[in-house]
């Protein structure tokens, strides 16, 4: 609410040009169990790099600020790539990108490591768009925040 983001409401959450926040509800269909925050990789990192851009740092900062307010929230961070390049390179790159986000959350906000329960690189194994081409929507970092 206090961010400068211009979020547009979508079916199960909110979206901005380079960010989406999707609510996952429990079996009752009412209580939010998890938030999936997806940051567009083209905005977050230069091609082939794991260094966060200034825009990505700002987005991650907002996530960190929110998590500090909810000390019981736990995060799983996943890096994803498209299918261009070798799988081995993409596996390492996706993990480095996820670790960059983890590092930003911990170092900028002093978020306790205990709030981050998993950091993984998925390369191109969890595509949003099923293609072997360069697909921007597949290049992303997801922060899955459970609210249990």
mmCIF file of C-alpha atoms in Angstrom:
data_model
loop_
_atom_site.group_PDB
_atom_site.id
_atom_site.type_symbol
_atom_site.label_atom_id
_atom_site.label_comp_id
_atom_site.label_asym_id
_atom_site.label_seq_id
_atom_site.Cartn_x
_atom_site.Cartn_y
_atom_site.Cartn_z
ATOM 1 C CA UNK A 1 0.000 0.000 0.000
ATOM 2 C CA UNK A 2 2.804 2.433 0.823
ATOM 3 C CA UNK A 3 4.842 1.694 -2.288
ATOM 4 C CA UNK A 4 5.157 3.846 -5.356
ATOM 5 C CA UNK A 5 4.096 0.912 -7.537
ATOM 6 C CA UNK A 6 1.170 1.357 -9.895
ATOM 7 C CA UNK A 7 -0.372 -2.060 -9.414
ATOM 8 C CA UNK A 8 -3.275 -3.184 -11.564
ATOM 9 C CA UNK A 9 -5.655 -5.720 -10.059
ATOM 10 C CA UNK A 10 -5.765 -9.102 -11.817
ATOM 11 C CA UNK A 11 -7.751 -12.282 -11.082
ATOM 12 C CA UNK A 12 -5.753 -13.518 -8.071
ATOM 13 C CA UNK A 13 -3.533 -10.581 -7.277
ATOM 14 C CA UNK A 14 -1.837 -7.556 -8.761
ATOM 15 C CA UNK A 15 0.465 -6.760 -11.673
ATOM 16 C CA UNK A 16 2.765 -3.976 -12.766
ATOM 17 C CA UNK A 17 4.911 -3.863 -15.887
ATOM 18 C CA UNK A 18 7.753 -5.868 -14.335
ATOM 19 C CA UNK A 19 6.168 -7.400 -11.243
ATOM 20 C CA UNK A 20 3.242 -9.618 -10.377
ATOM 21 C CA UNK A 21 1.883 -10.657 -7.006
ATOM 22 C CA UNK A 22 -0.424 -13.665 -7.076
ATOM 23 C CA UNK A 23 -2.383 -14.941 -4.094
ATOM 24 C CA UNK A 24 -2.622 -18.711 -3.604
ATOM 25 C CA UNK A 25 -5.488 -19.690 -1.323
ATOM 26 C CA UNK A 26 -5.909 -22.754 0.827
ATOM 27 C CA UNK A 27 -8.467 -25.533 0.401
ATOM 28 C CA UNK A 28 -11.233 -23.345 1.829
ATOM 29 C CA UNK A 29 -10.805 -20.997 -1.135
ATOM 30 C CA UNK A 30 -10.665 -17.959 1.148
ATOM 31 C CA UNK A 31 -7.524 -17.808 3.282
ATOM 32 C CA UNK A 32 -4.344 -16.735 1.484
ATOM 33 C CA UNK A 33 -1.663 -19.357 2.120
ATOM 34 C CA UNK A 34 1.066 -18.031 -0.146
ATOM 35 C CA UNK A 35 2.011 -14.988 -2.200
ATOM 36 C CA UNK A 36 3.963 -15.587 -5.401
ATOM 37 C CA UNK A 37 5.960 -12.471 -6.238
ATOM 38 C CA UNK A 38 7.430 -12.697 -9.718
ATOM 39 C CA UNK A 39 10.006 -10.144 -10.863
ATOM 40 C CA UNK A 40 10.671 -9.963 -14.580
ATOM 41 C CA UNK A 41 14.230 -11.068 -15.335
ATOM 42 C CA UNK A 42 14.668 -8.564 -18.171
ATOM 43 C CA UNK A 43 14.100 -5.735 -15.680
ATOM 44 C CA UNK A 44 16.020 -7.389 -12.850
ATOM 45 C CA UNK A 45 19.286 -8.392 -14.528
ATOM 46 C CA UNK A 46 21.379 -7.574 -17.556
ATOM 47 C CA UNK A 47 21.557 -10.410 -20.093
ATOM 48 C CA UNK A 48 23.698 -13.227 -18.678
ATOM 49 C CA UNK A 49 24.253 -11.406 -15.368
ATOM 50 C CA UNK A 50 23.197 -12.121 -11.795
ATOM 51 C CA UNK A 51 23.757 -8.554 -10.537
ATOM 52 C CA UNK A 52 20.469 -6.867 -9.581
ATOM 53 C CA UNK A 53 19.607 -3.708 -11.480
ATOM 54 C CA UNK A 54 18.607 -0.577 -9.557
ATOM 55 C CA UNK A 55 14.950 -1.242 -10.477
ATOM 56 C CA UNK A 56 15.191 -4.802 -9.158
ATOM 57 C CA UNK A 57 16.866 -3.596 -5.973
ATOM 58 C CA UNK A 58 13.920 -1.259 -5.437
ATOM 59 C CA UNK A 59 11.382 -4.054 -5.969
ATOM 60 C CA UNK A 60 13.232 -6.463 -3.677
ATOM 61 C CA UNK A 61 13.492 -3.686 -1.091
ATOM 62 C CA UNK A 62 9.695 -3.440 -1.024
ATOM 63 C CA UNK A 63 9.381 -7.204 -0.533
ATOM 64 C CA UNK A 64 11.938 -7.088 2.276
ATOM 65 C CA UNK A 65 10.176 -4.204 4.006
ATOM 66 C CA UNK A 66 6.917 -6.149 3.946
ATOM 67 C CA UNK A 67 8.543 -9.340 5.239
ATOM 68 C CA UNK A 68 10.129 -7.494 8.154
ATOM 69 C CA UNK A 69 6.604 -6.519 9.230
ATOM 70 C CA UNK A 70 5.559 -10.201 9.213
ATOM 71 C CA UNK A 71 8.262 -12.139 11.087
ATOM 72 C CA UNK A 72 6.373 -15.435 10.686
ATOM 73 C CA UNK A 73 6.452 -15.167 6.886
ATOM 74 C CA UNK A 74 8.820 -17.612 5.176
ATOM 75 C CA UNK A 75 10.254 -17.173 1.682
ATOM 76 C CA UNK A 76 11.348 -19.573 -1.036
ATOM 77 C CA UNK A 77 13.379 -17.856 -3.766
ATOM 78 C CA UNK A 78 13.659 -19.365 -7.222
ATOM 79 C CA UNK A 79 15.629 -18.146 -10.221
ATOM 80 C CA UNK A 80 14.455 -19.052 -13.744
ATOM 81 C CA UNK A 81 15.912 -18.634 -17.237
ATOM 82 C CA UNK A 82 14.710 -19.116 -20.776
ATOM 83 C CA UNK A 83 16.024 -21.995 -22.908
ATOM 84 C CA UNK A 84 18.761 -20.154 -24.787
ATOM 85 C CA UNK A 85 22.288 -21.178 -23.869
ATOM 86 C CA UNK A 86 23.390 -24.435 -22.281
ATOM 87 C CA UNK A 87 21.395 -25.994 -19.469
ATOM 88 C CA UNK A 88 24.485 -26.038 -17.238
ATOM 89 C CA UNK A 89 25.103 -22.308 -17.732
ATOM 90 C CA UNK A 90 21.426 -21.505 -17.137
ATOM 91 C CA UNK A 91 21.334 -23.667 -13.998
ATOM 92 C CA UNK A 92 24.242 -21.732 -12.480
ATOM 93 C CA UNK A 93 22.877 -18.363 -13.642
ATOM 94 C CA UNK A 94 19.408 -19.020 -12.226
ATOM 95 C CA UNK A 95 20.877 -20.008 -8.847
ATOM 96 C CA UNK A 96 23.138 -16.951 -8.768
ATOM 97 C CA UNK A 97 20.153 -14.724 -9.511
ATOM 98 C CA UNK A 98 18.143 -16.303 -6.693
ATOM 99 C CA UNK A 99 21.108 -15.858 -4.333
ATOM 100 C CA UNK A 100 21.385 -12.183 -5.355
ATOM 101 C CA UNK A 101 17.797 -11.666 -4.253
ATOM 102 C CA UNK A 102 18.428 -13.554 -1.013
ATOM 103 C CA UNK A 103 21.496 -11.439 -0.321
ATOM 104 C CA UNK A 104 19.587 -8.208 -0.971
ATOM 105 C CA UNK A 105 16.820 -9.241 1.420
ATOM 106 C CA UNK A 106 19.251 -10.190 4.176
ATOM 107 C CA UNK A 107 21.785 -7.382 3.770
ATOM 108 C CA UNK A 108 19.430 -4.484 3.050
ATOM 109 C CA UNK A 109 16.704 -5.312 5.550
ATOM 110 C CA UNK A 110 18.591 -7.465 8.009
ATOM 111 C CA UNK A 111 15.939 -10.080 7.341
ATOM 112 C CA UNK A 112 16.767 -13.108 9.502
ATOM 113 C CA UNK A 113 18.089 -16.028 7.448
ATOM 114 C CA UNK A 114 15.448 -18.145 9.173
ATOM 115 C CA UNK A 115 12.773 -16.338 7.112
ATOM 116 C CA UNK A 116 14.337 -17.616 3.884
ATOM 117 C CA UNK A 117 13.872 -21.366 3.824
ATOM 118 C CA UNK A 118 14.939 -22.173 0.270
ATOM 119 C CA UNK A 119 17.018 -20.674 -2.548
ATOM 120 C CA UNK A 120 17.068 -22.593 -5.840
ATOM 121 C CA UNK A 121 17.934 -22.189 -9.469
ATOM 122 C CA UNK A 122 15.558 -23.871 -11.888
ATOM 123 C CA UNK A 123 17.132 -22.896 -15.251
ATOM 124 C CA UNK A 124 14.324 -23.450 -17.794
ATOM 125 C CA UNK A 125 12.569 -26.373 -16.072
ATOM 126 C CA UNK A 126 9.508 -24.359 -14.956
ATOM 127 C CA UNK A 127 8.539 -22.382 -18.028
ATOM 128 C CA UNK A 128 5.545 -20.077 -18.106
ATOM 129 C CA UNK A 129 5.566 -20.214 -21.916
ATOM 130 C CA UNK A 130 6.418 -23.639 -23.393
ATOM 131 C CA UNK A 131 9.087 -22.746 -25.949
ATOM 132 C CA UNK A 132 12.782 -23.340 -26.528
ATOM 133 C CA UNK A 133 13.212 -19.811 -27.837
ATOM 134 C CA UNK A 134 14.211 -16.679 -26.026
ATOM 135 C CA UNK A 135 11.068 -15.915 -24.030
ATOM 136 C CA UNK A 136 11.130 -12.952 -21.604
ATOM 137 C CA UNK A 137 8.291 -14.325 -19.438
ATOM 138 C CA UNK A 138 10.370 -17.385 -18.611
ATOM 139 C CA UNK A 139 13.274 -15.230 -17.331
ATOM 140 C CA UNK A 140 12.242 -14.279 -13.824
ATOM 141 C CA UNK A 141 12.860 -14.543 -10.100
ATOM 142 C CA UNK A 142 10.012 -15.759 -7.938
ATOM 143 C CA UNK A 143 9.720 -15.123 -4.233
ATOM 144 C CA UNK A 144 7.118 -17.437 -2.753
ATOM 145 C CA UNK A 145 6.074 -16.127 0.664
ATOM 146 C CA UNK A 146 4.098 -18.479 2.874
ATOM 147 C CA UNK A 147 1.977 -16.877 5.495
ATOM 148 C CA UNK A 148 1.555 -19.800 7.904
#
